[in-house]
mmCIF file with all atom_site columns, C-alpha atoms in Angstrom:
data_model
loop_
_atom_site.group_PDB
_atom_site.id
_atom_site.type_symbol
_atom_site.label_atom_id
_atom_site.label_alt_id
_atom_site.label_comp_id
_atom_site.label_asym_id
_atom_site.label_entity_id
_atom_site.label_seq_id
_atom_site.pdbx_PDB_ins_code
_atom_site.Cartn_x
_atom_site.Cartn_y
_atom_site.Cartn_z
_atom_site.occupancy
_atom_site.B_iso_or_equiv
_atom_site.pdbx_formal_charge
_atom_site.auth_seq_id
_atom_site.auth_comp_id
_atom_site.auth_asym_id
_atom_site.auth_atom_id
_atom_site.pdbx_PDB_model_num
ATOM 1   C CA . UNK A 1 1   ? 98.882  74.326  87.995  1.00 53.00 ? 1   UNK A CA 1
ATOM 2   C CA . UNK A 1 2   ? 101.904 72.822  86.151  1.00 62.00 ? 2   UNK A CA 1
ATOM 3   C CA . UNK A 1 3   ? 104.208 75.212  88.021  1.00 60.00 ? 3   UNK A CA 1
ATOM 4   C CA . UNK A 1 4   ? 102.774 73.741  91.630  1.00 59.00 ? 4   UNK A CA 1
ATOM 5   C CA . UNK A 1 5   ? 104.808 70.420  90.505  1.00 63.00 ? 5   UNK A CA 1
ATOM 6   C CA . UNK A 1 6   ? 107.909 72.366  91.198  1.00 64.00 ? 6   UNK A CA 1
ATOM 7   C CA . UNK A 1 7   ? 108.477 71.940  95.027  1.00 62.00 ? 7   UNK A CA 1
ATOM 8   C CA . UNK A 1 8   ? 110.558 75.431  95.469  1.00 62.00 ? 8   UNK A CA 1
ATOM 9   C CA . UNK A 1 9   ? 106.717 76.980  94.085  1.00 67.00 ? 9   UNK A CA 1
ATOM 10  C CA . UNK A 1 10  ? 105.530 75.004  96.799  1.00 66.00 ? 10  UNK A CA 1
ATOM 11  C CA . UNK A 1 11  ? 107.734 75.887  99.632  1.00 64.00 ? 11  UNK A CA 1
ATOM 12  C CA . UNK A 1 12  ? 106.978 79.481  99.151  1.00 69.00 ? 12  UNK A CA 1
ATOM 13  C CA . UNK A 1 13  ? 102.914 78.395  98.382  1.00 71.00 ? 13  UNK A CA 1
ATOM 14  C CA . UNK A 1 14  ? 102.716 76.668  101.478 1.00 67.00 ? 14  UNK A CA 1
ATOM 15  C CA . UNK A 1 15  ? 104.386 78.898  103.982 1.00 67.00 ? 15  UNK A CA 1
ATOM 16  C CA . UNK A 1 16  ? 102.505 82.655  102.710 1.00 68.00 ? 16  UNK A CA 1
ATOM 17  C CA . UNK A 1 17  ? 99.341  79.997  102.821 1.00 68.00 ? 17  UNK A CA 1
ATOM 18  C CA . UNK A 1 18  ? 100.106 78.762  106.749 1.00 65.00 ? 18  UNK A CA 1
ATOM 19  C CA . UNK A 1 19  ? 100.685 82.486  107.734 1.00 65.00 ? 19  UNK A CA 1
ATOM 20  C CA . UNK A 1 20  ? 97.599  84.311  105.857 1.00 66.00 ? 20  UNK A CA 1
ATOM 21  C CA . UNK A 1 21  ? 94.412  84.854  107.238 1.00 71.00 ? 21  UNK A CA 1
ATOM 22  C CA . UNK A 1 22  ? 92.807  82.135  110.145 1.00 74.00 ? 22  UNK A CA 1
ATOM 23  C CA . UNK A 1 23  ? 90.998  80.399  107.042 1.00 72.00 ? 23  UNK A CA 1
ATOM 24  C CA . UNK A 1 24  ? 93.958  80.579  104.892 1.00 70.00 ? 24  UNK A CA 1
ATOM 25  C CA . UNK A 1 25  ? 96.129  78.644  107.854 1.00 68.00 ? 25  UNK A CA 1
ATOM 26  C CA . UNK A 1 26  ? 93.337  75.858  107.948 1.00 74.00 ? 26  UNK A CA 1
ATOM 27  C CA . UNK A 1 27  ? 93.455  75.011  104.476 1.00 71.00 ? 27  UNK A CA 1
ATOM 28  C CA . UNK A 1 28  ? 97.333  75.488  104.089 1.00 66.00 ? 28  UNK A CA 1
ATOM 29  C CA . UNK A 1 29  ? 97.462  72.527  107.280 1.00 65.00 ? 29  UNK A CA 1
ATOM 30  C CA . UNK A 1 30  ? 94.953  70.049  105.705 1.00 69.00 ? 30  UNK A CA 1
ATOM 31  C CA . UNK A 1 31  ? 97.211  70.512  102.252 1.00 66.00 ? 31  UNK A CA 1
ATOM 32  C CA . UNK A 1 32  ? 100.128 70.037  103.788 1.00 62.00 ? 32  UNK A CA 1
ATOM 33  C CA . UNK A 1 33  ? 98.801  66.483  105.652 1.00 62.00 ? 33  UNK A CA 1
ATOM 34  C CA . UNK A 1 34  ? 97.219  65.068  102.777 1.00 61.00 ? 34  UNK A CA 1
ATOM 35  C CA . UNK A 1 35  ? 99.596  66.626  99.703  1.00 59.00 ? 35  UNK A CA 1
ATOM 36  C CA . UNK A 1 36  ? 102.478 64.325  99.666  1.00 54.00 ? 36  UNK A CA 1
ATOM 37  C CA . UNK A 1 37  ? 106.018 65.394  99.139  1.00 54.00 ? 37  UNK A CA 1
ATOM 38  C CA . UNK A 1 38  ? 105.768 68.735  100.847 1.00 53.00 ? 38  UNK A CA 1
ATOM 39  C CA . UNK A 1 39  ? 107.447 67.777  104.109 1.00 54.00 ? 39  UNK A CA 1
ATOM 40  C CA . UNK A 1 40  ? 110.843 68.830  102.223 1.00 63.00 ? 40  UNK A CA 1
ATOM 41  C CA . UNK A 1 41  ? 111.310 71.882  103.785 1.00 69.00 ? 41  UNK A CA 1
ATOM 42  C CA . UNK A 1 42  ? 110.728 74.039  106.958 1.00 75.00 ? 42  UNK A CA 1
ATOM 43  C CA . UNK A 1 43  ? 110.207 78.155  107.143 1.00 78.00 ? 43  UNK A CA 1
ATOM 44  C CA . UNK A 1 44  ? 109.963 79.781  110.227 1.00 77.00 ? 44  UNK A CA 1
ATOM 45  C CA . UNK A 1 45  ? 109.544 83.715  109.617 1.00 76.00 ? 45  UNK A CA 1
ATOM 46  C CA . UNK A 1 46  ? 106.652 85.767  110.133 1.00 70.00 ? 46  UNK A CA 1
ATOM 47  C CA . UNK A 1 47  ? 108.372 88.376  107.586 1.00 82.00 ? 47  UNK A CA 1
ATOM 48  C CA . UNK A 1 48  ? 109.130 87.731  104.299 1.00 84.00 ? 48  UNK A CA 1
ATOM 49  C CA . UNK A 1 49  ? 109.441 90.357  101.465 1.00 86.00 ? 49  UNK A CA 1
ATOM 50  C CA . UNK A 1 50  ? 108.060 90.087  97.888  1.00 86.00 ? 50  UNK A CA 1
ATOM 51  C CA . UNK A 1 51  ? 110.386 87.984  95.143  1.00 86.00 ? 51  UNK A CA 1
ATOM 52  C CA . UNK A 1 52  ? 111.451 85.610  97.766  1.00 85.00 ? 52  UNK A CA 1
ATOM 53  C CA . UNK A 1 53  ? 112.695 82.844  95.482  1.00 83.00 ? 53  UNK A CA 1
ATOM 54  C CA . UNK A 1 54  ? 113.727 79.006  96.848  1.00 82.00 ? 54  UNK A CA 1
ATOM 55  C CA . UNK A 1 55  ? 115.594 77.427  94.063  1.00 80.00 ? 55  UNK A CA 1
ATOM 56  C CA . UNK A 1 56  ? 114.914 74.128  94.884  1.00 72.00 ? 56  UNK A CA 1
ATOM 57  C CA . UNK A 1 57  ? 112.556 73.130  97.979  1.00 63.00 ? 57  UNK A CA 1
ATOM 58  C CA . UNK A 1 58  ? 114.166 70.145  99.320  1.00 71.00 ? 58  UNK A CA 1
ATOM 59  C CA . UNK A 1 59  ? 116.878 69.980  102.413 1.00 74.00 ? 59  UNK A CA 1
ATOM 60  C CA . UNK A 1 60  ? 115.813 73.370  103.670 1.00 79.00 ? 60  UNK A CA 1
ATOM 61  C CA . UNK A 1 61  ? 115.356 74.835  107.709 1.00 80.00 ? 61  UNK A CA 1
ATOM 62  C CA . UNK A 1 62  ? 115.846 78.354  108.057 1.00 85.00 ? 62  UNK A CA 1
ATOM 63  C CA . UNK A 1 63  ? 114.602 80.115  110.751 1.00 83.00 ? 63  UNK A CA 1
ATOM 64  C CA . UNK A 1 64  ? 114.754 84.318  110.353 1.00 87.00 ? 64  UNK A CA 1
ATOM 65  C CA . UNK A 1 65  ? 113.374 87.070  112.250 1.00 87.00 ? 65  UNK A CA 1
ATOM 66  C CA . UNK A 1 66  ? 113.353 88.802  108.630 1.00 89.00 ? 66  UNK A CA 1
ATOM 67  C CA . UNK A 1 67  ? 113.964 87.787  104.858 1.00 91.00 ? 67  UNK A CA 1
ATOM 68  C CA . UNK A 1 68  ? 114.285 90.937  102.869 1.00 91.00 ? 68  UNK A CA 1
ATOM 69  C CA . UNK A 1 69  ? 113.065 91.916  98.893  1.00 92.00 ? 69  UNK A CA 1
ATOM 70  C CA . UNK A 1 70  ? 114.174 89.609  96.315  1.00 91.00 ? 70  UNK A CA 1
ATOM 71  C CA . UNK A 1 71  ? 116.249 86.836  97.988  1.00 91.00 ? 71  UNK A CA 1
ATOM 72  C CA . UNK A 1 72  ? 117.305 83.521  96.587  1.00 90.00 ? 72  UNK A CA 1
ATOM 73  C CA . UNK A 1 73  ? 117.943 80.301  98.915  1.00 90.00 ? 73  UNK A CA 1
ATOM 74  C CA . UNK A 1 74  ? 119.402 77.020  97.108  1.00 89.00 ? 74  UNK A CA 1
ATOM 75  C CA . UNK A 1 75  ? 119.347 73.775  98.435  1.00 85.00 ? 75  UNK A CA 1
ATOM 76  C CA . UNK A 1 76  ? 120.362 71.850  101.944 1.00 86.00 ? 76  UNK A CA 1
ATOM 77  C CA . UNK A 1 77  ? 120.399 75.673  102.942 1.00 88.00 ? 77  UNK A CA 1
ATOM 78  C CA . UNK A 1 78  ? 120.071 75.939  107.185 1.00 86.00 ? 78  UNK A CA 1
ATOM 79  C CA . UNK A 1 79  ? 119.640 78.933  109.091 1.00 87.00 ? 79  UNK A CA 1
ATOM 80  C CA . UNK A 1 80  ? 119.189 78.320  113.223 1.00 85.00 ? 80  UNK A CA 1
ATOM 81  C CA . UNK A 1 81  ? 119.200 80.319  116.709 1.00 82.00 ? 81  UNK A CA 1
ATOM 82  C CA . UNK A 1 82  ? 122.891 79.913  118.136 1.00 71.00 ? 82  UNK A CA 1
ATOM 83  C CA . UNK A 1 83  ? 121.849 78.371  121.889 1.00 65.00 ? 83  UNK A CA 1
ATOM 84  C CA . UNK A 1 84  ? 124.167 78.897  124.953 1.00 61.00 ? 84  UNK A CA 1
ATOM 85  C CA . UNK A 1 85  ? 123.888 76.434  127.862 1.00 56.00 ? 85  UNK A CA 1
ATOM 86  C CA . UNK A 1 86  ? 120.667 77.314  129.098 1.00 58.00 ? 86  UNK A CA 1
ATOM 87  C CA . UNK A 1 87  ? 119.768 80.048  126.453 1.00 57.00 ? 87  UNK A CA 1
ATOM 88  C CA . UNK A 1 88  ? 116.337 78.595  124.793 1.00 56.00 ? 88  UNK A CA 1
ATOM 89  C CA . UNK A 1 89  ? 115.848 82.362  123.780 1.00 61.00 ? 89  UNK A CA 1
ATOM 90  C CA . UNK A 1 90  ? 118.276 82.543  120.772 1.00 70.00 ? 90  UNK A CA 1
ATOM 91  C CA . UNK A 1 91  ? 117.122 84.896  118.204 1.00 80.00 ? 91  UNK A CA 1
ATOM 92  C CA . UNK A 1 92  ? 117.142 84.177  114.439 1.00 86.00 ? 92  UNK A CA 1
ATOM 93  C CA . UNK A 1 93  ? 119.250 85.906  111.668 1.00 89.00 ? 93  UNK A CA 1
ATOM 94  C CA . UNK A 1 94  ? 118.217 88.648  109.982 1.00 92.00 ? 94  UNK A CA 1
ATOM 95  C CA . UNK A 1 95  ? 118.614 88.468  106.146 1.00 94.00 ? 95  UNK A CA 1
ATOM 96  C CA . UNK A 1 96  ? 118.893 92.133  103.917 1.00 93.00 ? 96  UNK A CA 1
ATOM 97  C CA . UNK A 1 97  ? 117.340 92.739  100.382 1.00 95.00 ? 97  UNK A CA 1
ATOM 98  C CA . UNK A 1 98  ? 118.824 90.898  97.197  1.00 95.00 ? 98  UNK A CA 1
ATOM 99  C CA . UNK A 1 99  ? 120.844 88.289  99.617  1.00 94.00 ? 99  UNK A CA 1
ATOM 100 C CA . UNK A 1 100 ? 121.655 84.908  97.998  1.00 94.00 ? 100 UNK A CA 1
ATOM 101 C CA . UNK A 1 101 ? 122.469 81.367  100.218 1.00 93.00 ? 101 UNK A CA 1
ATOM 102 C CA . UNK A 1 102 ? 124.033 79.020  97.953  1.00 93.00 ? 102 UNK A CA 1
ATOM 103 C CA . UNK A 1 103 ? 123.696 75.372  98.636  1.00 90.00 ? 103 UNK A CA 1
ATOM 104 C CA . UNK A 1 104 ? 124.960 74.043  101.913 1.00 90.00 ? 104 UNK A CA 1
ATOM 105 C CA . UNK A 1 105 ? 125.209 77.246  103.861 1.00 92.00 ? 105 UNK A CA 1
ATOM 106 C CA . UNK A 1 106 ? 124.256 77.749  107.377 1.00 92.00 ? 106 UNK A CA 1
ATOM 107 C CA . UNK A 1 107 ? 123.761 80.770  109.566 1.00 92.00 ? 107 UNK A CA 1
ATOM 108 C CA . UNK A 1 108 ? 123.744 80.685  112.998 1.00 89.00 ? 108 UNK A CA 1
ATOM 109 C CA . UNK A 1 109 ? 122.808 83.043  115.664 1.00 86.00 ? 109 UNK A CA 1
ATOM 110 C CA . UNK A 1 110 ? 121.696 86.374  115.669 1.00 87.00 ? 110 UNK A CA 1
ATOM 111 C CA . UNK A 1 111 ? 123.518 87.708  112.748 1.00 92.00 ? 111 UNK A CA 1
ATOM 112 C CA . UNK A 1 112 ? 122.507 90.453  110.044 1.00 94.00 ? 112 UNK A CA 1
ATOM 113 C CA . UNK A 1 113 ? 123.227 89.278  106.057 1.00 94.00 ? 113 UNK A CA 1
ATOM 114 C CA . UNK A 1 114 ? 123.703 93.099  104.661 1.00 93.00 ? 114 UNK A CA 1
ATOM 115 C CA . UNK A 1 115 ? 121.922 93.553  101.490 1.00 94.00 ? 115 UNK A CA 1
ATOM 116 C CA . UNK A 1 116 ? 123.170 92.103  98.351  1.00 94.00 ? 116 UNK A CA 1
ATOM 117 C CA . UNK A 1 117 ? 125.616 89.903  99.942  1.00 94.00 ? 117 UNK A CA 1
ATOM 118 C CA . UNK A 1 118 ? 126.347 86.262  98.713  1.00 94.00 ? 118 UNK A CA 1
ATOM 119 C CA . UNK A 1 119 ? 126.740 83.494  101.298 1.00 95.00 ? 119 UNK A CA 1
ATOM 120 C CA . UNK A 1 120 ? 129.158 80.592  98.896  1.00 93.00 ? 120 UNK A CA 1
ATOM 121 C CA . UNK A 1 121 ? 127.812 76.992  99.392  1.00 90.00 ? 121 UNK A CA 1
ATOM 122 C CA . UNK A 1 122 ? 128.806 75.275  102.326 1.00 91.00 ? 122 UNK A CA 1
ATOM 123 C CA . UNK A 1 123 ? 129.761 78.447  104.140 1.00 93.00 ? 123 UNK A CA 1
ATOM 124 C CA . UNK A 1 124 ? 129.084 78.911  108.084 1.00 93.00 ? 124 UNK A CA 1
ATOM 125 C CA . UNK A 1 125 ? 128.214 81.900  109.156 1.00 93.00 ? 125 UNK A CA 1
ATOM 126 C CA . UNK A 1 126 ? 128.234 83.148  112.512 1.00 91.00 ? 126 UNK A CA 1
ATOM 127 C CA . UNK A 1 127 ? 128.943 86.906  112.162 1.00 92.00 ? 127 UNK A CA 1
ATOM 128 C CA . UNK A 1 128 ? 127.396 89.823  110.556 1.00 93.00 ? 128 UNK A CA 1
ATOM 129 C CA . UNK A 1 129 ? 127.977 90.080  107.132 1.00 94.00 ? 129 UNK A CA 1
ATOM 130 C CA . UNK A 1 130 ? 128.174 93.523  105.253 1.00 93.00 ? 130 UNK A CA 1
ATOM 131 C CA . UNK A 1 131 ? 126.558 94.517  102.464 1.00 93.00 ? 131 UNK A CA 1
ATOM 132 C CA . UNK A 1 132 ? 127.848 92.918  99.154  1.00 92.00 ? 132 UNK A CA 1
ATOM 133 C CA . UNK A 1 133 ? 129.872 90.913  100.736 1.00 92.00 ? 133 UNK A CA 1
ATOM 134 C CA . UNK A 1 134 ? 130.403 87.095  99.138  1.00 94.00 ? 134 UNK A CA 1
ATOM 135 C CA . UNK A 1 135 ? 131.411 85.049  102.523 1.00 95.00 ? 135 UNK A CA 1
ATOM 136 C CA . UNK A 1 136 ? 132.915 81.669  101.934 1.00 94.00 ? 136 UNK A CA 1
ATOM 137 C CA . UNK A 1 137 ? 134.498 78.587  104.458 1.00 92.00 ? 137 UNK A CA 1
ATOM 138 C CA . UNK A 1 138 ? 134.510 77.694  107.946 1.00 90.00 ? 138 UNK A CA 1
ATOM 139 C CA . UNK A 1 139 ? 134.003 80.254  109.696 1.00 90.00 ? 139 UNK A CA 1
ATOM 140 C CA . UNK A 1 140 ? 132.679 82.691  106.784 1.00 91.00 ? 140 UNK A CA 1
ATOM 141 C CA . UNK A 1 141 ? 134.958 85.356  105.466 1.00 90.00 ? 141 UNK A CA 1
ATOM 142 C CA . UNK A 1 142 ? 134.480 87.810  103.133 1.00 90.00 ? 142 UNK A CA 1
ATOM 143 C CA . UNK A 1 143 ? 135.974 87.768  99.794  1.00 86.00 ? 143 UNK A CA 1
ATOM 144 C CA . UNK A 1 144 ? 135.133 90.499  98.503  1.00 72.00 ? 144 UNK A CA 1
ATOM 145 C CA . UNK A 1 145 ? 133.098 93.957  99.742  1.00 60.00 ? 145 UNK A CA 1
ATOM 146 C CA . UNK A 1 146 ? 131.105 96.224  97.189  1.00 54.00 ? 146 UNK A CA 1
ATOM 147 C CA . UNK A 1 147 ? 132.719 99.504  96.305  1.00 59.00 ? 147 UNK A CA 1
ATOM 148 C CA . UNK A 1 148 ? 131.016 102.614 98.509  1.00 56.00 ? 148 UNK A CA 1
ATOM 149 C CA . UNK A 1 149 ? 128.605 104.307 97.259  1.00 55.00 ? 149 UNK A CA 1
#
C-alpha cells in the first residue's frame, strides 16, 4: 500500500477502477469523494493499453480516443478536442505504442502521435506526428524521424 502514496499510482488506480465493471465504478466514485488529494488529474479514454505509466499525477487533462502499449505522460501534460465555432463534436487524439509527453505539452485536435515518438515539454501539437518522431515548440516540429525499417 506504500506505493498508493505516489499520486501517478493513483491516477492510473483510479481511472482502470472508474471504467471496470458497474461495481468497480461505484467504489472507484466513493474513493475518489472521500480520498483526498486525488482531484489532481483528469483521464478521459475508454482505451488504454497495458504499461501506461504517469510520471507524476498532478496538472494532468488529457482526453484520447486511444493511448497505446507502454506510454509515459509527465506532468502539467494536456491533451483536448480542437473546437470550431459551433463544432461541440471535436474528436480526441489518438496516441501510438511507446509514445512519451514530456512536461508541459499539449495536443490538440484530432491528431495521431505515431508510435515511439517523443512530444519535448512545452510543445503544441496540432498535427500528426510520425512515428519516432521527437516534436518540439510552437507549433510542434519534428526534430528528428527514426531511420526506416
Amino acid at each position: 500500500l506504500e506505493a498508493f502514496d505516489n499520486p501517478a499510482v493513483r491516477t492510473v488506480f483510479y481511472h482502470r477502477l472508474s471504467h471496470g465493471t458497474p461495481w468497480e465504478q461505484v467504489a472507484g466514485r466513493i474513493l475518489m469523494r472521500v480520498k483526498p488529494g486525488i482531484r489532481d488529474y483528469k483521464i478521459v479514454c475508454a482505451d488504454i493499453g497495458p504499461g501506461f505509466v504517469v510520471a507524476h499525477g498532478v496538472g494532468i487533462a488529457v482526453g484520447a480516443e486511444r493511448i497505446g502499449r507502454d506510454c509515459t505522460i509527465f506532468p502539467s501534460v494536456t491533451s483536448a478536442r480542437q473546437l470550431g465555432d459551433n463544432d461541440v463534436t471535436g474528436r480526441f487524439a489518438t496516441f501510438g505504442d511507446r509514445v512519451t509527453l514530456l512536461a508541459g505539452s499539449s495536443v490538440f485536435g484530432d491528431v495521431h502521435l505515431g508510435d515511439d515518438c517523443v512530444v519535448a515539454g512545452g510543445a503544441v501539437v496540432t498535427k500528426d506526428v510520425a512515428p519516432g518522431d521527437e516534436v518540439v515548440g510552437i507549433p510542434a516540429r519534428s526534430m528528428r524521424r527514426a531511420p526506416a525499417d
